Amino acid sequence: MSNRPVVDDADDLAIDEIVEALMRVDASIAKLEAERARLLGRAFAIATARTAHSPAAVQERELALRSVAAEIGAALRWHDRTAQRRLSEAASLVDDFPATVEALAEARITARHAEVVREIGACLVDEPSRQEYERQVLTRAERDTVAGTRAFARAVVDELQPRSIDERHDEAAQRRRVWVEDEADGIAQLGVLDSATKIRAMFDRLTRQARAVRQVAHLADDEGGVDDTRSIDQTRADLLCDLVLGSRPVVDPTQAHLPGGLGAIRAEVTVVIPVLTAVGESDRAAMLDGCTPVDADTARELMAEAPGWERLLTDPVTGVALAIDRYRPTSAMRRFVRIRDVHCRFPGCRQPARRCEIDHNLDHAKGGATHLCNLACLCKRHHVLKTETAWTAEQQPDGSIVWTSALGRRTTDPPERRVAFAPDPNPPPF
Ligand SMILES: [Zn+2]
């Protein structure tokens, strides 16, 4: 007997049919997700088993896994780091939570429910507790939302968890980190993950400081009041930027080794400014680290304050003829390659060029020239991948790099812009 409601209104009927269709689509997706998890799990097992008995096991296993991740990533347009993470997550799902994969394959739960089961249950190391956890949480997942299932899963883990909250907190705190995410319009987000007490304390201090600033702003002119129309959110953000960019860390192990200690280290960003913007004749955006637009005012402000500028202009010049047959690229070549490449040239990688190494696409040892057409920026991770595994790169005359994977699959990474950069023979007057 169907549990579909009895409806006679035409619109209701249409909606009812859409709901039924959505349920069918969801069920198909769930089945396919289970299939994908199983495929990724198998790839992970093959990549790690291949080197399991080798003497340099840990390092080689990691490289074998990276090579397979890069192979899958290039084919599916995933960053290879993302591919590697998905491989290990799939392996853990398939190996540790087989009943969950089964439930997904039968469309009793969605992929996001399965993700919750794996993520929260990952801390249960002994098999009987894990199975008990999986049984309880799956029953719940079949009838609850993802959020409801997550809360329930946490409670079940707490009960089955043989370890104390202290131990778990210490382990969770190992994941502390800071990250950056770009948004549109020249804005970016800075995220911090750390112990809840520290993060709450940071927020509280910023709030108190921001309130103090506002109190001063509200004083009358003759009492030393200042004109400040910033909101409390804006003031907190400004204070945090000042604190990070201007202050010295309390704990500084470099004091004895580094003149001025950590406090002497200044932030460094690469901003490429169109020449007309620089001289104030245009408001075309500049580019920060090759991926984020910067508004013209900010760019000019940065120019005025910067201790030095590389006068590299973004004028299109065809046929760059700069060949020096030496192994070490000159500093001008390095600067040129960094500005041209903007970021690491492995497909999908956005690691800024200034944090990259300059690679000879065709190894110098194999006759590769120290020539601009054979040099490219690669981040540490992808430089190692290219040097230590079967991946190869070949630069084309237009600056694109053709990557050939370990299995012979080809991916082309075009240069960031369709122009060549060259030092200007007549530098502008600034
Ligand atoms: Zn890279």
Tab-separated table of C-alpha atoms and ligand atoms in Angstrom:
chain	number	residue	atom	x	y	z
A	1	MET	CA	0.000	0.000	0.000
A	2	SER	CA	1.395	3.420	-0.914
A	3	ASN	CA	1.826	6.062	1.768
A	4	ARG	CA	1.356	8.796	-0.830
A	5	PRO	CA	-1.266	11.339	0.168
A	6	VAL	CA	-4.553	11.382	-1.713
A	7	VAL	CA	-4.702	14.669	-3.651
A	8	ASP	CA	-7.078	15.958	-6.322
A	9	ASP	CA	-5.956	19.572	-6.866
A	10	ALA	CA	-3.867	19.847	-10.086
A	11	ASP	CA	-1.059	21.895	-8.493
A	12	ASP	CA	-0.863	19.564	-5.515
A	13	LEU	CA	-0.711	16.650	-7.910
A	14	ALA	CA	2.182	18.271	-9.790
A	15	ILE	CA	4.083	18.925	-6.563
A	16	ASP	CA	3.421	15.380	-5.413
A	17	GLU	CA	4.870	14.033	-8.649
A	18	ILE	CA	7.929	16.267	-8.262
A	19	VAL	CA	8.459	14.966	-4.730
A	20	GLU	CA	8.258	11.381	-5.981
A	21	ALA	CA	10.705	12.170	-8.797
A	22	LEU	CA	13.129	13.871	-6.365
A	23	MET	CA	13.061	10.773	-4.180
A	24	ARG	CA	13.949	8.623	-7.190
A	25	VAL	CA	16.796	11.000	-8.166
A	26	ASP	CA	18.121	10.971	-4.598
A	27	ALA	CA	18.033	7.186	-4.489
A	28	SER	CA	19.989	6.963	-7.760
A	29	ILE	CA	22.567	9.432	-6.479
A	30	ALA	CA	22.978	7.460	-3.239
A	31	LYS	CA	23.623	4.254	-5.197
A	32	LEU	CA	26.190	5.997	-7.397
A	33	GLU	CA	27.885	7.554	-4.371
A	34	ALA	CA	28.265	4.079	-2.862
A	35	GLU	CA	29.800	2.890	-6.104
A	36	ARG	CA	32.217	5.840	-6.151
A	37	ALA	CA	33.260	5.198	-2.528
A	38	ARG	CA	33.962	1.550	-3.372
A	39	LEU	CA	36.028	2.511	-6.447
A	40	LEU	CA	38.052	5.082	-4.512
A	41	GLY	CA	38.513	2.583	-1.675
A	42	ARG	CA	39.892	0.025	-4.146
A	43	ALA	CA	42.267	2.573	-5.689
A	44	PHE	CA	43.532	3.442	-2.198
A	45	ALA	CA	44.084	-0.228	-1.350
A	46	ILE	CA	46.001	-0.829	-4.605
A	47	ALA	CA	48.155	2.286	-4.164
A	48	THR	CA	49.110	1.399	-0.597
A	49	ALA	CA	49.506	-2.367	-1.089
A	50	ARG	CA	51.936	-1.927	-3.987
A	51	THR	CA	54.649	-0.564	-1.702
A	52	ALA	CA	53.669	-2.214	1.576
A	53	HIS	CA	56.715	-4.503	1.658
A	54	SER	CA	59.304	-2.079	0.404
A	55	PRO	CA	62.015	-1.012	2.889
A	56	ALA	CA	61.314	2.716	2.541
A	57	ALA	CA	57.649	1.899	3.044
A	58	VAL	CA	56.232	5.068	4.595
A	59	GLN	CA	57.741	7.556	2.162
A	60	GLU	CA	57.178	5.388	-0.900
A	61	ARG	CA	53.628	4.578	0.056
A	62	GLU	CA	52.920	8.283	0.404
A	63	LEU	CA	54.381	8.975	-3.045
A	64	ALA	CA	52.549	6.049	-4.650
A	65	LEU	CA	49.337	7.385	-3.137
A	66	ARG	CA	50.101	10.924	-4.326
A	67	SER	CA	50.743	9.718	-7.856
A	68	VAL	CA	47.438	7.810	-7.927
A	69	ALA	CA	45.654	10.818	-6.380
A	70	ALA	CA	47.129	13.081	-9.079
A	71	GLU	CA	46.025	10.595	-11.756
A	72	ILE	CA	42.431	10.579	-10.458
A	73	GLY	CA	42.459	14.322	-9.729
A	74	ALA	CA	43.605	15.268	-13.228
A	75	ALA	CA	40.947	13.039	-14.784
A	76	LEU	CA	38.102	14.338	-12.585
A	77	ARG	CA	39.272	17.967	-12.254
A	78	TRP	CA	39.866	17.643	-8.522
A	79	HIS	CA	42.938	19.144	-6.868
A	80	ASP	CA	45.232	16.172	-6.216
A	81	ARG	CA	45.234	16.977	-2.479
A	82	THR	CA	41.416	16.753	-2.565
A	83	ALA	CA	41.705	13.474	-4.472
A	84	GLN	CA	44.118	12.114	-1.857
A	85	ARG	CA	41.790	13.111	0.979
A	86	ARG	CA	38.800	11.538	-0.773
A	87	LEU	CA	40.777	8.337	-1.358
A	88	SER	CA	41.610	7.932	2.319
A	89	GLU	CA	38.109	8.902	3.437
A	90	ALA	CA	36.581	6.391	1.030
A	91	ALA	CA	38.990	3.692	2.211
A	92	SER	CA	38.043	4.359	5.819
A	93	LEU	CA	34.323	4.262	4.959
A	94	VAL	CA	34.576	1.024	2.986
A	95	ASP	CA	36.891	-0.749	5.462
A	96	ASP	CA	35.563	0.482	8.809
A	97	PHE	CA	31.869	1.070	8.097
A	98	PRO	CA	30.743	-1.606	5.605
A	99	ALA	CA	27.109	-1.536	6.801
A	100	THR	CA	27.001	2.202	6.029
A	101	VAL	CA	28.207	1.646	2.455
A	102	GLU	CA	25.557	-1.067	2.175
A	103	ALA	CA	22.844	1.325	3.427
A	104	LEU	CA	24.038	3.946	0.916
A	105	ALA	CA	24.015	1.422	-1.942
A	106	GLU	CA	20.422	0.551	-1.004
A	107	ALA	CA	19.566	4.285	-0.840
A	108	ARG	CA	18.416	4.039	2.781
A	109	ILE	CA	20.717	6.978	3.625
A	110	THR	CA	22.418	9.745	1.630
A	111	ALA	CA	26.135	10.298	1.067
A	112	ARG	CA	26.102	13.121	3.623
A	113	HIS	CA	24.668	10.794	6.261
A	114	ALA	CA	27.403	8.277	5.435
A	115	GLU	CA	29.974	11.044	5.767
A	116	VAL	CA	28.686	11.858	9.267
A	117	VAL	CA	28.878	8.185	10.300
A	118	ARG	CA	32.507	7.952	9.134
A	119	GLU	CA	33.683	11.333	10.379
A	120	ILE	CA	32.281	11.084	13.888
A	121	GLY	CA	32.854	7.342	14.302
A	122	ALA	CA	36.490	7.523	13.130
A	123	CYS	CA	37.712	7.901	16.727
A	124	LEU	CA	36.293	4.487	17.725
A	125	VAL	CA	39.246	2.182	17.265
A	126	ASP	CA	37.993	-1.159	18.578
A	127	GLU	CA	35.771	-3.062	16.227
A	128	PRO	CA	32.918	-4.084	18.582
A	129	SER	CA	32.279	-0.461	19.666
A	130	ARG	CA	32.468	0.702	16.073
A	131	GLN	CA	29.927	-1.883	14.979
A	132	GLU	CA	27.592	-0.996	17.841
A	133	TYR	CA	27.953	2.700	16.980
A	134	GLU	CA	27.277	2.047	13.296
A	135	ARG	CA	24.179	-0.025	14.070
A	136	GLN	CA	22.650	2.649	16.322
A	137	VAL	CA	23.507	5.616	14.106
A	138	LEU	CA	22.294	3.962	10.883
A	139	THR	CA	18.884	3.300	12.412
A	140	ARG	CA	18.715	6.995	13.236
A	141	ALA	CA	20.121	8.164	9.867
A	142	GLU	CA	17.405	6.321	7.959
A	143	ARG	CA	14.765	8.623	9.408
A	144	ASP	CA	16.565	11.820	10.458
A	145	THR	CA	18.247	14.809	8.806
A	146	VAL	CA	22.023	15.046	8.490
A	147	ALA	CA	22.208	17.549	11.364
A	148	GLY	CA	20.002	15.386	13.600
A	149	THR	CA	22.091	12.324	12.778
A	150	ARG	CA	25.306	14.217	13.564
A	151	ALA	CA	24.100	15.247	17.029
A	152	PHE	CA	22.914	11.686	17.734
A	153	ALA	CA	26.210	10.200	16.469
A	154	ARG	CA	28.171	12.474	18.821
A	155	ALA	CA	26.097	11.307	21.764
A	156	VAL	CA	26.593	7.641	20.856
A	157	VAL	CA	30.361	8.134	20.466
A	158	ASP	CA	30.463	9.791	23.887
A	159	GLU	CA	28.872	6.702	25.442
A	160	LEU	CA	31.029	4.179	23.641
A	161	GLN	CA	34.196	6.228	23.808
A	162	PRO	CA	36.709	4.597	26.145
A	163	ARG	CA	38.839	7.764	26.218
A	164	SER	CA	38.310	10.796	28.420
A	165	ILE	CA	37.358	14.243	27.139
A	166	ASP	CA	40.939	15.384	27.983
A	167	GLU	CA	42.491	12.822	25.696
A	168	ARG	CA	40.008	13.605	22.937
A	169	HIS	CA	40.517	17.352	23.289
A	170	ASP	CA	44.296	16.935	23.017
A	171	GLU	CA	43.849	14.911	19.877
A	172	ALA	CA	41.346	17.342	18.366
A	173	ALA	CA	43.657	20.258	19.164
A	174	GLN	CA	46.292	18.606	16.954
A	175	ARG	CA	44.173	19.756	14.036
A	176	ARG	CA	44.557	23.441	14.946
A	177	ARG	CA	45.308	25.593	11.922
A	178	VAL	CA	44.806	28.907	10.147
A	179	TRP	CA	43.549	29.181	6.585
A	180	VAL	CA	42.599	31.760	3.989
A	181	GLU	CA	39.644	31.719	1.647
A	182	ASP	CA	39.136	34.271	-1.097
A	183	GLU	CA	35.793	35.910	-1.669
A	184	ALA	CA	34.640	38.175	-4.483
A	185	ASP	CA	35.424	41.928	-4.753
A	186	GLY	CA	38.911	41.837	-3.279
A	187	ILE	CA	37.780	40.404	0.056
A	188	ALA	CA	39.095	37.304	1.793
A	189	GLN	CA	38.378	35.355	4.964
A	190	LEU	CA	40.905	34.238	7.576
A	191	GLY	CA	39.829	31.202	9.590
A	192	VAL	CA	41.338	29.848	12.810
A	193	LEU	CA	40.699	26.454	14.338
A	194	ASP	CA	41.950	26.015	17.887
A	195	SER	CA	40.842	25.189	21.406
A	196	ALA	CA	37.373	26.656	22.098
A	197	THR	CA	38.579	28.491	25.214
A	198	LYS	CA	41.343	30.257	23.273
A	199	ILE	CA	39.099	31.202	20.372
A	200	ARG	CA	36.351	32.493	22.717
A	201	ALA	CA	38.960	34.456	24.676
A	202	MET	CA	40.307	36.009	21.464
A	203	PHE	CA	36.821	37.039	20.422
A	204	ASP	CA	36.104	38.435	23.885
A	205	ARG	CA	39.309	40.507	23.929
A	206	LEU	CA	38.592	41.904	20.451
A	207	THR	CA	35.054	42.767	21.546
A	208	ARG	CA	36.212	44.566	24.700
A	209	GLN	CA	38.878	46.458	22.755
A	210	ALA	CA	36.340	47.408	20.082
A	211	ARG	CA	33.899	48.651	22.760
A	212	ALA	CA	36.677	50.744	24.330
A	213	VAL	CA	37.429	52.265	20.925
A	214	ARG	CA	33.760	53.115	20.496
A	215	GLN	CA	33.542	54.703	23.926
A	216	VAL	CA	36.375	57.047	23.017
A	217	ALA	CA	34.668	57.755	19.696
A	218	HIS	CA	31.534	58.829	21.558
A	219	LEU	CA	33.326	61.389	23.723
A	220	ALA	CA	32.733	65.036	22.933
A	221	ASP	CA	35.351	66.814	20.809
A	222	ASP	CA	36.824	68.753	23.742
A	223	GLU	CA	37.143	65.513	25.752
A	224	GLY	CA	39.372	63.924	23.094
A	225	GLY	CA	36.612	62.222	21.064
A	226	VAL	CA	37.503	61.051	17.560
A	227	ASP	CA	35.325	60.748	14.507
A	228	ASP	CA	34.797	56.998	14.129
A	229	THR	CA	31.720	55.609	12.413
A	230	ARG	CA	32.875	51.994	12.244
A	231	SER	CA	30.507	49.290	13.487
A	232	ILE	CA	31.599	46.938	16.248
A	233	ASP	CA	32.150	44.173	13.645
A	234	GLN	CA	34.324	46.435	11.514
A	235	THR	CA	36.328	47.610	14.526
A	236	ARG	CA	36.938	44.017	15.665
A	237	ALA	CA	38.196	43.114	12.176
A	238	ASP	CA	40.514	46.162	12.043
A	239	LEU	CA	41.889	45.421	15.514
A	240	LEU	CA	42.602	41.798	14.636
A	241	CYS	CA	44.463	42.871	11.463
A	242	ASP	CA	46.535	45.380	13.445
A	243	LEU	CA	47.347	42.806	16.108
A	244	VAL	CA	48.501	40.193	13.615
A	245	LEU	CA	50.354	42.532	11.268
A	246	GLY	CA	51.983	44.735	13.873
A	247	SER	CA	52.694	42.893	17.088
A	248	ARG	CA	55.353	40.480	18.326
A	249	PRO	CA	54.466	36.981	19.559
A	250	VAL	CA	54.891	36.547	23.332
A	251	VAL	CA	56.722	33.240	22.881
A	252	ASP	CA	59.606	33.680	20.440
A	253	PRO	CA	62.102	30.815	20.087
A	254	THR	CA	63.948	32.693	17.304
A	255	GLN	CA	65.121	35.595	19.523
A	256	ALA	CA	68.716	34.345	19.730
A	257	HIS	CA	68.991	33.381	16.064
A	258	LEU	CA	67.127	36.003	14.109
A	259	PRO	CA	67.854	39.738	14.332
A	260	GLY	CA	64.717	41.303	15.740
A	261	GLY	CA	63.083	37.896	16.309
A	262	LEU	CA	59.674	36.980	14.913
A	263	GLY	CA	58.560	40.606	15.280
A	264	ALA	CA	60.986	41.596	12.511
A	265	ILE	CA	59.263	39.299	10.007
A	266	ARG	CA	56.966	41.349	7.827
A	267	ALA	CA	54.044	40.148	5.733
A	268	GLU	CA	54.872	39.714	2.068
A	269	VAL	CA	52.365	39.669	-0.771
A	270	THR	CA	52.804	39.998	-4.508
A	271	VAL	CA	50.603	42.577	-6.182
A	272	VAL	CA	50.698	43.029	-9.955
A	273	ILE	CA	49.440	46.524	-10.833
A	274	PRO	CA	48.509	47.594	-14.361
A	275	VAL	CA	50.703	50.576	-15.245
A	276	LEU	CA	47.778	52.945	-15.852
A	277	THR	CA	46.335	52.071	-12.440
A	278	ALA	CA	49.711	52.749	-10.841
A	279	VAL	CA	49.968	56.251	-12.272
A	280	GLY	CA	46.324	56.943	-11.433
A	281	GLU	CA	45.012	57.106	-14.995
A	282	SER	CA	42.830	54.012	-14.683
A	283	ASP	CA	41.023	52.133	-11.940
A	284	ARG	CA	41.563	48.671	-13.389
A	285	ALA	CA	42.027	46.166	-10.580
A	286	ALA	CA	45.459	44.892	-9.606
A	287	MET	CA	45.978	41.211	-8.808
A	288	LEU	CA	47.069	39.877	-5.417
A	289	ASP	CA	49.064	36.639	-5.569
A	290	GLY	CA	47.622	36.092	-8.998
A	291	CYS	CA	44.190	35.080	-7.821
A	292	THR	CA	42.444	37.906	-5.970
A	293	PRO	CA	41.611	41.278	-7.496
A	294	VAL	CA	42.670	44.309	-5.449
A	295	ASP	CA	40.876	47.634	-5.847
A	296	ALA	CA	42.872	50.468	-7.410
A	297	ASP	CA	42.950	52.634	-4.245
A	298	THR	CA	44.332	49.825	-2.087
A	299	ALA	CA	46.879	48.957	-4.778
A	300	ARG	CA	48.145	52.558	-4.936
A	301	GLU	CA	48.235	52.755	-1.145
A	302	LEU	CA	50.348	49.566	-1.034
A	303	MET	CA	52.675	51.023	-3.676
A	304	ALA	CA	53.227	54.151	-1.645
A	305	GLU	CA	54.067	52.181	1.488
A	306	ALA	CA	56.111	49.359	-0.031
A	307	PRO	CA	59.840	49.516	0.687
A	308	GLY	CA	60.586	48.430	-2.881
A	309	TRP	CA	58.875	47.495	-6.092
A	310	GLU	CA	59.788	45.148	-8.883
A	311	ARG	CA	59.064	47.156	-11.955
A	312	LEU	CA	57.682	44.337	-14.063
A	313	LEU	CA	54.982	45.474	-16.374
A	314	THR	CA	52.139	43.457	-17.731
A	315	ASP	CA	52.461	44.709	-21.292
A	316	PRO	CA	51.866	41.968	-23.826
A	317	VAL	CA	55.107	41.234	-25.682
A	318	THR	CA	55.309	38.332	-28.056
A	319	GLY	CA	58.300	36.073	-28.520
A	320	VAL	CA	60.346	36.463	-25.370
A	321	ALA	CA	63.939	35.740	-26.328
A	322	LEU	CA	65.889	35.329	-23.120
A	323	ALA	CA	68.054	32.257	-23.058
A	324	ILE	CA	70.886	31.712	-20.668
A	325	ASP	CA	72.362	28.287	-20.694
A	326	ARG	CA	73.294	28.083	-17.062
A	327	TYR	CA	71.853	25.762	-14.476
A	328	ARG	CA	70.907	28.387	-11.941
A	329	PRO	CA	68.301	30.767	-13.308
A	330	THR	CA	69.293	34.424	-12.854
A	331	SER	CA	67.266	36.429	-10.375
A	332	ALA	CA	65.644	38.262	-13.302
A	333	MET	CA	64.568	34.918	-14.770
A	334	ARG	CA	63.176	33.758	-11.451
A	335	ARG	CA	61.229	36.968	-11.056
A	336	PHE	CA	59.994	36.701	-14.607
A	337	VAL	CA	58.870	33.071	-14.226
A	338	ARG	CA	57.122	33.860	-10.926
A	339	ILE	CA	55.246	36.794	-12.409
A	340	ARG	CA	54.335	34.822	-15.534
A	341	ASP	CA	53.200	31.671	-13.732
A	342	VAL	CA	51.327	33.414	-10.888
A	343	HIS	CA	50.927	30.059	-9.116
A	344	CYS	CA	52.151	26.469	-9.172
A	345	ARG	CA	51.750	25.047	-12.673
A	346	PHE	CA	50.468	21.603	-11.661
A	347	PRO	CA	46.899	21.326	-12.983
A	348	GLY	CA	44.480	22.718	-10.424
A	349	CYS	CA	47.095	23.920	-7.900
A	350	ARG	CA	46.813	27.557	-6.708
A	351	GLN	CA	49.881	27.731	-4.447
A	352	PRO	CA	51.224	31.306	-5.017
A	353	ALA	CA	54.369	31.513	-7.152
A	354	ARG	CA	56.432	33.191	-4.421
A	355	ARG	CA	56.061	30.036	-2.313
A	356	CYS	CA	57.039	27.828	-5.266
A	357	GLU	CA	60.324	26.410	-6.474
A	358	ILE	CA	61.550	27.001	-10.026
A	359	ASP	CA	61.574	23.696	-11.866
A	360	HIS	CA	63.397	22.706	-15.041
A	361	ASN	CA	60.493	21.070	-16.912
A	362	LEU	CA	62.988	18.853	-18.697
A	363	ASP	CA	65.609	18.051	-16.043
A	364	HIS	CA	68.875	19.873	-16.400
A	365	ALA	CA	70.613	16.516	-15.972
A	366	LYS	CA	68.764	15.242	-19.047
A	367	GLY	CA	69.825	18.201	-21.178
A	368	GLY	CA	67.049	20.629	-20.227
A	369	ALA	CA	68.146	24.221	-20.785
A	370	THR	CA	67.970	27.015	-18.217
A	371	HIS	CA	65.701	28.830	-20.566
A	372	LEU	CA	62.436	30.606	-19.816
A	373	CYS	CA	60.639	28.075	-22.003
A	374	ASN	CA	61.877	25.266	-19.792
A	375	LEU	CA	61.325	26.866	-16.385
A	376	ALA	CA	58.114	26.866	-14.390
A	377	CYS	CA	56.890	27.383	-10.842
A	378	LEU	CA	56.003	24.239	-8.902
A	379	CYS	CA	55.075	24.055	-5.249
A	380	LYS	CA	57.106	21.696	-3.049
A	381	ARG	CA	54.446	18.988	-3.204
A	382	HIS	CA	54.182	18.943	-6.994
A	383	HIS	CA	57.927	19.390	-7.494
A	384	VAL	CA	58.436	16.205	-5.468
A	385	LEU	CA	55.665	14.442	-7.391
A	386	LYS	CA	57.359	15.297	-10.693
A	387	THR	CA	60.868	14.403	-9.506
A	388	GLU	CA	60.044	11.219	-7.615
A	389	THR	CA	57.279	9.606	-9.652
A	390	ALA	CA	56.635	8.895	-13.333
A	391	TRP	CA	54.798	12.216	-13.936
A	392	THR	CA	56.465	14.415	-16.600
A	393	ALA	CA	55.963	17.987	-17.785
A	394	GLU	CA	56.714	19.513	-21.169
A	395	GLN	CA	56.442	23.214	-21.840
A	396	GLN	CA	55.020	24.368	-25.178
A	397	PRO	CA	56.132	27.507	-27.050
A	398	ASP	CA	52.987	29.320	-25.826
A	399	GLY	CA	53.867	28.639	-22.193
A	400	SER	CA	51.303	25.871	-21.651
A	401	ILE	CA	52.592	22.815	-19.874
A	402	VAL	CA	51.560	19.362	-21.026
A	403	TRP	CA	51.565	16.992	-18.072
A	404	THR	CA	51.764	13.260	-18.678
A	405	SER	CA	50.586	11.172	-15.754
A	406	ALA	CA	52.125	7.931	-14.554
A	407	LEU	CA	49.554	6.047	-16.642
A	408	GLY	CA	50.163	8.205	-19.719
A	409	ARG	CA	47.040	10.381	-19.429
A	410	ARG	CA	47.679	13.931	-20.674
A	411	THR	CA	46.473	17.210	-19.132
A	412	THR	CA	47.388	20.684	-20.384
A	413	ASP	CA	47.862	23.599	-18.022
A	414	PRO	CA	47.655	26.862	-20.003
A	415	PRO	CA	49.549	29.910	-18.714
A	416	GLU	CA	47.444	32.226	-16.528
A	417	ARG	CA	47.083	34.929	-19.165
A	418	ARG	CA	47.424	34.890	-22.904
A	419	VAL	CA	50.245	37.419	-22.910
A	420	ALA	CA	53.959	37.209	-22.315
A	421	PHE	CA	55.577	39.457	-19.741
A	422	ALA	CA	58.863	41.222	-20.245
A	423	PRO	CA	60.824	43.879	-18.400
A	424	ASP	CA	59.930	47.209	-19.955
A	425	PRO	CA	62.817	48.959	-21.772
A	426	ASN	CA	61.397	52.369	-20.742
A	427	PRO	CA	60.301	52.134	-17.120
A	428	PRO	CA	57.503	54.508	-16.130
A	429	PRO	CA	58.298	57.541	-13.969
A	430	PHE	CA	57.593	56.125	-10.485
B	1	ZN	ZN	51.323	22.742	-6.659
